[in-house]
Coordinates of C-alpha atoms in Angstrom, one line a residue:
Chain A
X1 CA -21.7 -38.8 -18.4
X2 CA -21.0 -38.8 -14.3
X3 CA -17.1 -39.2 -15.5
X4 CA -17.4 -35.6 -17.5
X5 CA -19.5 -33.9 -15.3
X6 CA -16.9 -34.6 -12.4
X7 CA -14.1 -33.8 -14.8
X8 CA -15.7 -30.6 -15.5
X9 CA -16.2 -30.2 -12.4
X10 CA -12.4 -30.8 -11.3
X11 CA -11.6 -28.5 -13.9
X12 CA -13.4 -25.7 -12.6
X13 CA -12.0 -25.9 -9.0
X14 CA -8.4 -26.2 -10.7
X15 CA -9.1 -22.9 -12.4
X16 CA -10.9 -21.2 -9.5
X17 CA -7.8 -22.1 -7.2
X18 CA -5.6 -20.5 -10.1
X19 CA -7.9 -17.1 -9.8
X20 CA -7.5 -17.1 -6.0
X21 CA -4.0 -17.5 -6.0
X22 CA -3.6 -15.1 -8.6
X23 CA -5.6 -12.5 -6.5
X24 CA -3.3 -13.2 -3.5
X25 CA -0.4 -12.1 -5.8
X26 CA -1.6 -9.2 -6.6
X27 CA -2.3 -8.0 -3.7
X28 CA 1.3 -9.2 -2.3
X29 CA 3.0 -8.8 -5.4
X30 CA 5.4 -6.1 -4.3
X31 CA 7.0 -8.4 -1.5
X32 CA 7.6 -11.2 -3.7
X33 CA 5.9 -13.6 -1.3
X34 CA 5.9 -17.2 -1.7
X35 CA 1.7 -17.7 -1.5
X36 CA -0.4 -20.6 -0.5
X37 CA -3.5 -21.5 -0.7
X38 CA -4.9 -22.7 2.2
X39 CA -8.7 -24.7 2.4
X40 CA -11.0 -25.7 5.3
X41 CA -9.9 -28.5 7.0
X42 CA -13.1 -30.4 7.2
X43 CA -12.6 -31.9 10.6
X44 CA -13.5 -35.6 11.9
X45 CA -15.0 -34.5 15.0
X46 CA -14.7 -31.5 17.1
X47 CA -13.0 -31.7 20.1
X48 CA -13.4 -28.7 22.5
X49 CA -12.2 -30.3 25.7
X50 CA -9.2 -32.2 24.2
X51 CA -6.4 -30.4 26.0
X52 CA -8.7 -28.6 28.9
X53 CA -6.0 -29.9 31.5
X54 CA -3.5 -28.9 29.1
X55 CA -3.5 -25.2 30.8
X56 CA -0.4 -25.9 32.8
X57 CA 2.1 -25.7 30.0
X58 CA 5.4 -27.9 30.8
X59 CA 9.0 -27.5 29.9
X60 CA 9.3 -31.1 29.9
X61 CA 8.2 -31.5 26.1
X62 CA 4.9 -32.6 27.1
X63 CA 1.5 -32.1 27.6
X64 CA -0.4 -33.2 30.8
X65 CA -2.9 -36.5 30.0
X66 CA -5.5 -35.3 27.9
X67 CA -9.3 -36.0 28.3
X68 CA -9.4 -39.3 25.3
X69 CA -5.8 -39.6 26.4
X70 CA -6.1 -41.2 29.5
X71 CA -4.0 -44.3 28.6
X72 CA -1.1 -41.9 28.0
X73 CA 1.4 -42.7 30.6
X74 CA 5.1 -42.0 29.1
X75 CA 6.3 -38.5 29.9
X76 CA 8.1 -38.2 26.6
X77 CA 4.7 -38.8 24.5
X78 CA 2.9 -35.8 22.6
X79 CA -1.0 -36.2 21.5
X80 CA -1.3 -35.2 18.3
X81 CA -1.3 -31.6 18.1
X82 CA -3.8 -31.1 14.9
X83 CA -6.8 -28.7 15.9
X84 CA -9.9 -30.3 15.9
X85 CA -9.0 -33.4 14.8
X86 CA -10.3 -36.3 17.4
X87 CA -6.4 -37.9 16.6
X88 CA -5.3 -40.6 18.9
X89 CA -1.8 -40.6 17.8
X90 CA 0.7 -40.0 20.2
X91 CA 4.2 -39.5 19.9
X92 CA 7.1 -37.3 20.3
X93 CA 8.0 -33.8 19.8
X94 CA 10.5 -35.1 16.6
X95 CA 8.0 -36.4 15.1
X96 CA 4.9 -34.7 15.4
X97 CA 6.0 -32.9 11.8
X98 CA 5.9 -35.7 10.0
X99 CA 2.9 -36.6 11.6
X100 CA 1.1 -33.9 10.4
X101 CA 2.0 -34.3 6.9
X102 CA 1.4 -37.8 6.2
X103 CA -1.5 -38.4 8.3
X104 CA -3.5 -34.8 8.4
X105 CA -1.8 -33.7 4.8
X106 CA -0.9 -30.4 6.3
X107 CA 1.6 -28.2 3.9
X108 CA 4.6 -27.2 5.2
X109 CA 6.0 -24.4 3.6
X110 CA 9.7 -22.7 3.8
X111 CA 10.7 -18.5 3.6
X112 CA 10.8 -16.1 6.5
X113 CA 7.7 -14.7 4.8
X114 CA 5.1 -16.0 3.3
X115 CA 1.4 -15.5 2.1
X116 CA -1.5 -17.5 3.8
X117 CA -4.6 -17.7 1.6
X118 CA -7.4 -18.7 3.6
X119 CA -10.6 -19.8 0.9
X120 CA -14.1 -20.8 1.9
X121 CA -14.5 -18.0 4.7
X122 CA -18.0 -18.0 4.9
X123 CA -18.3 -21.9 5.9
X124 CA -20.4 -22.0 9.8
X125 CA -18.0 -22.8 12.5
X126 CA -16.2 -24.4 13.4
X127 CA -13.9 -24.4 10.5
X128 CA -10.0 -24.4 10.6
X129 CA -7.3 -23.7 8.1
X130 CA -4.2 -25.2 9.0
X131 CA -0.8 -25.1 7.1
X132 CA 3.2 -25.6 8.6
X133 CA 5.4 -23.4 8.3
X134 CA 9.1 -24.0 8.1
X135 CA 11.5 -20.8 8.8
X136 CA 14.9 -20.1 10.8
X137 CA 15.6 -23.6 11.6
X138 CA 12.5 -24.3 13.1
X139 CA 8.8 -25.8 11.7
X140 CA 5.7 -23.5 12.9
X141 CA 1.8 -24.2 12.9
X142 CA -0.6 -21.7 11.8
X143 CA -4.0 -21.7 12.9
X144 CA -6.7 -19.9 11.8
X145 CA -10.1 -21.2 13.2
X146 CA -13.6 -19.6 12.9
X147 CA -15.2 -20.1 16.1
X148 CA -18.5 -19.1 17.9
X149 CA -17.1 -18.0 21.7
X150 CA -20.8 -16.4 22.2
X151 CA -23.6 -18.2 20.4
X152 CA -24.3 -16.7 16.8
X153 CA -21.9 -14.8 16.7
X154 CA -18.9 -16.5 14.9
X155 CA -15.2 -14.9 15.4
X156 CA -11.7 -15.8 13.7
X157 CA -8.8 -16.4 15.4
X158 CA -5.6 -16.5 14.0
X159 CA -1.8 -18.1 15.9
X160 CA 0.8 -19.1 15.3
X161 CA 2.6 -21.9 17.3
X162 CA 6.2 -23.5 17.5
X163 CA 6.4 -27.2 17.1
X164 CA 9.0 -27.0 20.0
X165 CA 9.3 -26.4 23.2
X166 CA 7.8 -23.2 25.3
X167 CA 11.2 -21.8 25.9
X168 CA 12.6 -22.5 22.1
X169 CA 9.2 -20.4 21.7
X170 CA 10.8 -17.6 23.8
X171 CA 13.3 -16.8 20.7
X172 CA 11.0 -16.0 18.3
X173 CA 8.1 -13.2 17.4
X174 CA 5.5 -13.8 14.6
X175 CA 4.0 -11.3 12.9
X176 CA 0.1 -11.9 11.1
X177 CA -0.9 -8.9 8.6
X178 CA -3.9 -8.0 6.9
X179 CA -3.8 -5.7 4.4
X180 CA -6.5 -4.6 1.7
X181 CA -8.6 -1.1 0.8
X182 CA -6.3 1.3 2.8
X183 CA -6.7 -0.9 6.0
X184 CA -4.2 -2.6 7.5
X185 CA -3.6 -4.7 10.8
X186 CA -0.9 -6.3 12.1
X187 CA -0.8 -8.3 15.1
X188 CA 2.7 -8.9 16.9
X189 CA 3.6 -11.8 19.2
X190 CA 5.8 -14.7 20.5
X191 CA 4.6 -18.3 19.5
X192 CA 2.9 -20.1 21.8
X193 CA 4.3 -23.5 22.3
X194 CA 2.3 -26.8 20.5
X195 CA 2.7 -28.1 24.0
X196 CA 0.2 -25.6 25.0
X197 CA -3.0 -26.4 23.5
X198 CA -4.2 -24.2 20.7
X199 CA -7.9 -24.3 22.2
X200 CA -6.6 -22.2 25.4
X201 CA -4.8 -19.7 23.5
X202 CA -8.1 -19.2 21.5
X203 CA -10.1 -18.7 24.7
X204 CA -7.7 -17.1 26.5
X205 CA -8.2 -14.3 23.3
X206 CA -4.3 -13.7 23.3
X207 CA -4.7 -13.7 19.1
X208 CA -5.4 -12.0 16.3
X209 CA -9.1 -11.7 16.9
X210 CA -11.5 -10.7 14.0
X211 CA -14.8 -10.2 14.1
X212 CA -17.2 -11.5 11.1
X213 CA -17.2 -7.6 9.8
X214 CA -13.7 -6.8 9.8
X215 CA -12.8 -10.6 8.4
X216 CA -15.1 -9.3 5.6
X217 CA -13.5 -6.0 5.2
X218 CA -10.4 -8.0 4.4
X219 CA -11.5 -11.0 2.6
X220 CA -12.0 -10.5 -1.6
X221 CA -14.5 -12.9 -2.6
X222 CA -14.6 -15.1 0.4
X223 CA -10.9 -15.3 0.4
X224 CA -9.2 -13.9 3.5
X225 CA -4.9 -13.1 2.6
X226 CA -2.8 -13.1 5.8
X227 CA 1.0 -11.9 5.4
X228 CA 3.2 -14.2 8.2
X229 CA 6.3 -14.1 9.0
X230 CA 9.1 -15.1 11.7
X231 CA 12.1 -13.5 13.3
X232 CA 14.1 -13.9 16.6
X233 CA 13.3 -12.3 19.8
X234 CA 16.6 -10.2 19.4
X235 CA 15.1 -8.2 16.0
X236 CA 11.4 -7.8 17.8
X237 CA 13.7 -6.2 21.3
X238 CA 15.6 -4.0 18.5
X239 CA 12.6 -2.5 17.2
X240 CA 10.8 -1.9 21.1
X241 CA 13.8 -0.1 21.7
X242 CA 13.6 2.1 18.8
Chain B
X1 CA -15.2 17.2 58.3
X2 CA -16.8 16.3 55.0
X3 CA -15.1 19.3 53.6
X4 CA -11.3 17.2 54.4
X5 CA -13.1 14.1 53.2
X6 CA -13.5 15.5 50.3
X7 CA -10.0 17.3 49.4
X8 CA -8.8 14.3 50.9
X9 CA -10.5 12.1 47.7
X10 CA -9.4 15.2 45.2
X11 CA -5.9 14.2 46.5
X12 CA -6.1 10.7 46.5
X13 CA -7.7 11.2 42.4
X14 CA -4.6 13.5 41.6
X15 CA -2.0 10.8 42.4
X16 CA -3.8 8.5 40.9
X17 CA -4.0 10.2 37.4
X18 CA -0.1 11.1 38.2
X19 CA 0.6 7.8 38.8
X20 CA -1.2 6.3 35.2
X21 CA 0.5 9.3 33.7
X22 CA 4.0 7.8 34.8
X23 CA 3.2 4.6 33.7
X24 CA 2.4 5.3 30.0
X25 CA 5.4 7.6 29.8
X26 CA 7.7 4.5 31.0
X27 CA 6.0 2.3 28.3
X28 CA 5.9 4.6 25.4
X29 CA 9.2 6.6 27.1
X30 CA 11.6 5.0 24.1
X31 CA 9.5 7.5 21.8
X32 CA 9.4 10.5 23.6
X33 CA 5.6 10.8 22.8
X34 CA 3.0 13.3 24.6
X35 CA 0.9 11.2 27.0
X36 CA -2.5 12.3 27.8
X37 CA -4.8 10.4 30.3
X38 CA -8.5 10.2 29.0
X39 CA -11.4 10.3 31.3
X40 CA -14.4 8.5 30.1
X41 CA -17.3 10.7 29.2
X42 CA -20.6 10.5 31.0
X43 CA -23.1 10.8 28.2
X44 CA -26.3 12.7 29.0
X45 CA -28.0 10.3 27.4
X46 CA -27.7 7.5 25.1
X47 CA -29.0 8.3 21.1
X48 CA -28.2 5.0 19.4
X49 CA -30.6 6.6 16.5
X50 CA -29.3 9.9 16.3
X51 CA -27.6 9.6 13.1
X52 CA -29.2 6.5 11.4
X53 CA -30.0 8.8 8.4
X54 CA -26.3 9.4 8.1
X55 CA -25.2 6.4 6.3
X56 CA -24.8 8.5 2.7
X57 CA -22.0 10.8 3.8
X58 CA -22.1 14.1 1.7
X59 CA -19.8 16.4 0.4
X60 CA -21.5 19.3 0.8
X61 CA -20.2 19.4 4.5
X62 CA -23.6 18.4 5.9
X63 CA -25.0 15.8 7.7
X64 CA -28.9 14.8 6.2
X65 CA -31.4 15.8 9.3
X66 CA -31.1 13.6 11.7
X67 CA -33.8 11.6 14.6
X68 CA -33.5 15.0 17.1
X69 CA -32.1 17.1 14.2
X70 CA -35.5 17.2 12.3
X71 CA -35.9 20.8 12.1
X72 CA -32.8 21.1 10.5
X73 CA -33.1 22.8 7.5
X74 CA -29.8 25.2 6.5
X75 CA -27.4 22.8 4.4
X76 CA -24.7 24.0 6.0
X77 CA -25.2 23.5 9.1
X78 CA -24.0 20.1 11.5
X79 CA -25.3 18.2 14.4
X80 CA -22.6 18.2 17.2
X81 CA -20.4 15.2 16.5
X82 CA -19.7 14.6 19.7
X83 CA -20.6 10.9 20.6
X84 CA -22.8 9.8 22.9
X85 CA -23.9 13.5 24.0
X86 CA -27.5 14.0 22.6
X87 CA -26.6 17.5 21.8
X88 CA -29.0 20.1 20.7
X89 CA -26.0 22.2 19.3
X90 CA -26.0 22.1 15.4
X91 CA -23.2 24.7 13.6
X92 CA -21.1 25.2 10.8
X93 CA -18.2 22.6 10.4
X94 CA -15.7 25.1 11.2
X95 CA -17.1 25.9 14.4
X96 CA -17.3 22.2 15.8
X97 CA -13.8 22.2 17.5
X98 CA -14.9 25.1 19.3
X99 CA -17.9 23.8 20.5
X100 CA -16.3 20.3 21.2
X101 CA -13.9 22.2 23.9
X102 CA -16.8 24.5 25.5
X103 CA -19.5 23.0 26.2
X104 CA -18.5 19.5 26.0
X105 CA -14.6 20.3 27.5
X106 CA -13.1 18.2 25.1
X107 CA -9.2 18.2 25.6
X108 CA -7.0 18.8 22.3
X109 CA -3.4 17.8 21.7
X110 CA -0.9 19.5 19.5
X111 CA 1.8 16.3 17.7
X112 CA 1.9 14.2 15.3
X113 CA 2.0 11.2 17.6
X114 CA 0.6 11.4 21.0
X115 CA -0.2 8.5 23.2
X116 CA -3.9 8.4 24.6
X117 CA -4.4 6.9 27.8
X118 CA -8.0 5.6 28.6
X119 CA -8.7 5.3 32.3
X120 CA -11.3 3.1 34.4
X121 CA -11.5 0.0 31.1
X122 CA -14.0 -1.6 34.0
X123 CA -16.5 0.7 33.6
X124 CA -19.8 -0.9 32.1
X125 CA -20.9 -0.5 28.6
X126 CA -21.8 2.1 26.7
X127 CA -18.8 4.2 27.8
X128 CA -17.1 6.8 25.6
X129 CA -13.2 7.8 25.6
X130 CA -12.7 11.2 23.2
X131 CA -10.4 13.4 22.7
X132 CA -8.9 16.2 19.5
X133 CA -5.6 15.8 18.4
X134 CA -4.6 18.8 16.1
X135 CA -1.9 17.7 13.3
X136 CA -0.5 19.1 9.7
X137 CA -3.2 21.6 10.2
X138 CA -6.3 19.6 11.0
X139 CA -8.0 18.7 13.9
X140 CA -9.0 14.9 14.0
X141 CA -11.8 13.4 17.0
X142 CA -10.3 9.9 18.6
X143 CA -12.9 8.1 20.0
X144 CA -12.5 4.5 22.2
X145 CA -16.2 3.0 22.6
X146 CA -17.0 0.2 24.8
X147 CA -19.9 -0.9 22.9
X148 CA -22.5 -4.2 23.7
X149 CA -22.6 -4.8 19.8
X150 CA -24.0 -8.3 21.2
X151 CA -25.9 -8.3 24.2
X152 CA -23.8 -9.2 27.2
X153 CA -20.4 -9.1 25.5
X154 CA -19.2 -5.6 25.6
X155 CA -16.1 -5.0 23.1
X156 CA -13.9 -1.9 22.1
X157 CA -13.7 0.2 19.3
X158 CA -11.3 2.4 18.6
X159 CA -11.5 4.7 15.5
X160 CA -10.5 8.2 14.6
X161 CA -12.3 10.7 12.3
X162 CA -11.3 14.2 10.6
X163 CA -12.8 17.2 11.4
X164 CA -13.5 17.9 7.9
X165 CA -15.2 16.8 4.6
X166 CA -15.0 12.8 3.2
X167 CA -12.8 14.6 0.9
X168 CA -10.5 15.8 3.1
X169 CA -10.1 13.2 5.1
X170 CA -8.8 11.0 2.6
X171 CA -6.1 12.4 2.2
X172 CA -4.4 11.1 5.6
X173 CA -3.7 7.9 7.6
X174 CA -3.9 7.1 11.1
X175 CA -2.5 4.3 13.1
X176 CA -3.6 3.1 16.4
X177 CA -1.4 0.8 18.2
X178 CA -1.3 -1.2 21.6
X179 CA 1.7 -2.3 23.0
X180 CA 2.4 -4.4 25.6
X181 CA 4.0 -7.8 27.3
X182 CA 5.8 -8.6 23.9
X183 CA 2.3 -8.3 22.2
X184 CA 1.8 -5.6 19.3
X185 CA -1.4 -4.7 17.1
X186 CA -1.6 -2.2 14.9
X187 CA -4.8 -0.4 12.5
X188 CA -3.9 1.8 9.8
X189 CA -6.7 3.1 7.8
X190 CA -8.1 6.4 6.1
X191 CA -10.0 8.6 8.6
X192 CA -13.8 9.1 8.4
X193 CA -15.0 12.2 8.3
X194 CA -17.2 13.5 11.5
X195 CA -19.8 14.4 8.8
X196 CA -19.9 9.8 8.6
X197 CA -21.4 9.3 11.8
X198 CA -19.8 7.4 14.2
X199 CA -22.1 5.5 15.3
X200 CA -21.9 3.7 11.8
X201 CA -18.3 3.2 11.4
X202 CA -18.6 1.3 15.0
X203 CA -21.9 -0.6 13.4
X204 CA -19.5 -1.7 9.8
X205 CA -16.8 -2.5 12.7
X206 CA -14.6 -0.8 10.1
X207 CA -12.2 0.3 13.0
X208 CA -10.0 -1.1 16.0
X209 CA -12.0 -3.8 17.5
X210 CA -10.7 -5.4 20.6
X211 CA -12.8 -8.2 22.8
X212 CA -12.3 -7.8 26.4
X213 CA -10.1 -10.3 26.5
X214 CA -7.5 -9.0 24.8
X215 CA -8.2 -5.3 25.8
X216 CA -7.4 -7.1 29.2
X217 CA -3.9 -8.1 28.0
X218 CA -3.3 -4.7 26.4
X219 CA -4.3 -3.0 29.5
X220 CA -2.2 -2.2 32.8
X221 CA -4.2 -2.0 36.2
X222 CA -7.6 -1.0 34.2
X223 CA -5.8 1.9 31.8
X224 CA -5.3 1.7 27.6
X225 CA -2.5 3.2 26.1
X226 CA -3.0 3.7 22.6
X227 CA -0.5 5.3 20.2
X228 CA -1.5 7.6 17.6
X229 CA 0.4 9.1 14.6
X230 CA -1.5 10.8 12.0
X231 CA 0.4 11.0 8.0
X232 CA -1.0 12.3 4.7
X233 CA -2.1 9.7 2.5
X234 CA 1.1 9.8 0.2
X235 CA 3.6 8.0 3.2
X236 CA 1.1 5.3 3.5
X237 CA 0.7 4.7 -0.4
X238 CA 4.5 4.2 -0.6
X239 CA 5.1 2.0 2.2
X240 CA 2.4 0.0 0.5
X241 CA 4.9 -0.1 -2.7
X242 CA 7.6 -1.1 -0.5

């Protein structure tokens, strides 16, 4: 009996996955984008002060020792760069990718544009959704984390990082769009580097920022649809210029 | 000696609004877009309830009776819109531009895209930043609002509303966009009518939001640019087909 119930229950997630993704289609149908559907990433432990010395950002491929990475002592090594994840892998920049994939079974997913489909957006904070992104030779982390910077009052932040260094960073802009019911809001930047920690770009607010109102004006049925994608610096100088 | 102290200051406050003048033409100076520097407004008095009956908008061109609008009783008839002011003024909706620019000196701007200029971003909350722009023959009411939705953490919103009926109004788009150190966001949406009060389209956060953080990156030495440009309806339907 426990066997069909869970079946059933399997069965219905299946098809409400297949709805969601259908909706996101629909609503990005014109574009042709490739869309994913992206769930909670139910986190191990939340680690707010992992990469608080992390502020100095470093052109040397690394981050400074972190506070539960004491031990860390060769220059070349990279903590694991998985939001909210108490991780005490370490390795390098090459193969923090990989990493990512077998370890955290993060997506990583390849077009110049693509559709994020954010489910579950009514789970408390913190909450992530976390995919990779693959595009122009390079592979890119998107983060979108619900948060509560004042008390009660839970925000989402959206970024998008390069898992590279802050100058490869330098030759790229990202592009985050919402668009539903008339409203539409795009948010324009170059990556931040995963050298620099994801936690200080969030409080530093230099993000898409949503508050819980506008997240809902967006979201259809506690679904939240976010249009990405990549170019070079050199298209995003083109455009300022026109 | 107090009367050369005081031209003295009138001088100093001319270059200074020359000066933020100059700097928003040099950042928006690709366009060739009409820059106009924004004052706050000091509000009389604060009337957070003033149009808490307002939230069913009407067709009929009227505003229900508000909190100080009680003896209201001539359907066609509407409360000043102007935010902030608890105004006793209450006319006919084709009168309210005229009134706006009297008594409450209210600048209007002629073009479809002007860039607005808010001054003095310091100043505490609540804090208006208004202003008519007059394009394809109607006259639309920007408003910037630094607002303590939650106590102790002022934000900004940024939302722009027709001169006209709810049906009017939906038949254009506006777009607000901030600009700045390689960092774009944009807002698109349909236009409330002044008949919706303000007030509640802040509330729904169905506008621009912007946390002081990131108003803090968007601004330059404690002045907003903002960009406006105002369509009809039809432009924005087809780029949505694009």
């Amino acid at each position: 009996m426990l066997f069909f119930t869970q079946c059933f229950g399997a069965v219905l997630d299946l098809i409400h996955l297949r709805f969601q993704h259908y909706k996101a289609k629909r609503v990005f149908s014109a574009a042709g984008q490739l869309v994913c559907v992206v769930n909670p990433t139910h986190s191990l432990k939340y680690a707010p002060t992992r990469c608080a010395a992390a502020q100095t950002s470093t052109e040397q491929g690394v981050l400074p020792p972190c506070h539960h990475h004491e031990a860390v002592h060769d220059p070349q090594l990279v903590p694991c760069t998985c939001p909210l994840f108490s991780c005490p892998w370490e390795g390098h920049l090459e193969v923090v990718v990989s990493h990512l994939r077998q370890t955290h079974r993060i997506n990583i997913l390849q077009g110049a544009e693509i559709v994020f489909l954010a489910t579950d957006m009514h789970l408390p904070a913190p909450t992530d959704w976390i995919i990779m992104h693959s595009c122009l030779g390079h592979q890119f982390l998107l983060v979108l984390r619900k948060q509560e910077k004042y008390e009660g009052h839970p925000q989402f932040f959206a970024t998008m990082m390069l898992i590279g260094t802050p100058t490869q960073a330098d030759n790229f802009t990202y592009r985050l769009e919402l668009n539903r019911n008339q409203r539409r809001l795009k948010w324009e930047a170059t990556p931040r580097s995963v050298l620099e920690c994801v936690d200080s770009v969030i409080s530093d607010g230099d993000c898409l920022v949503l508050n819980t109102s506008l997240a809902q004006l967006f979201s259809d049925n506690g679904s939240l649809a976010i249009g990405i994608a990549i170019t070079t610096s050199k298209v995003h100088n083109a455009e300022d210029e026109m």
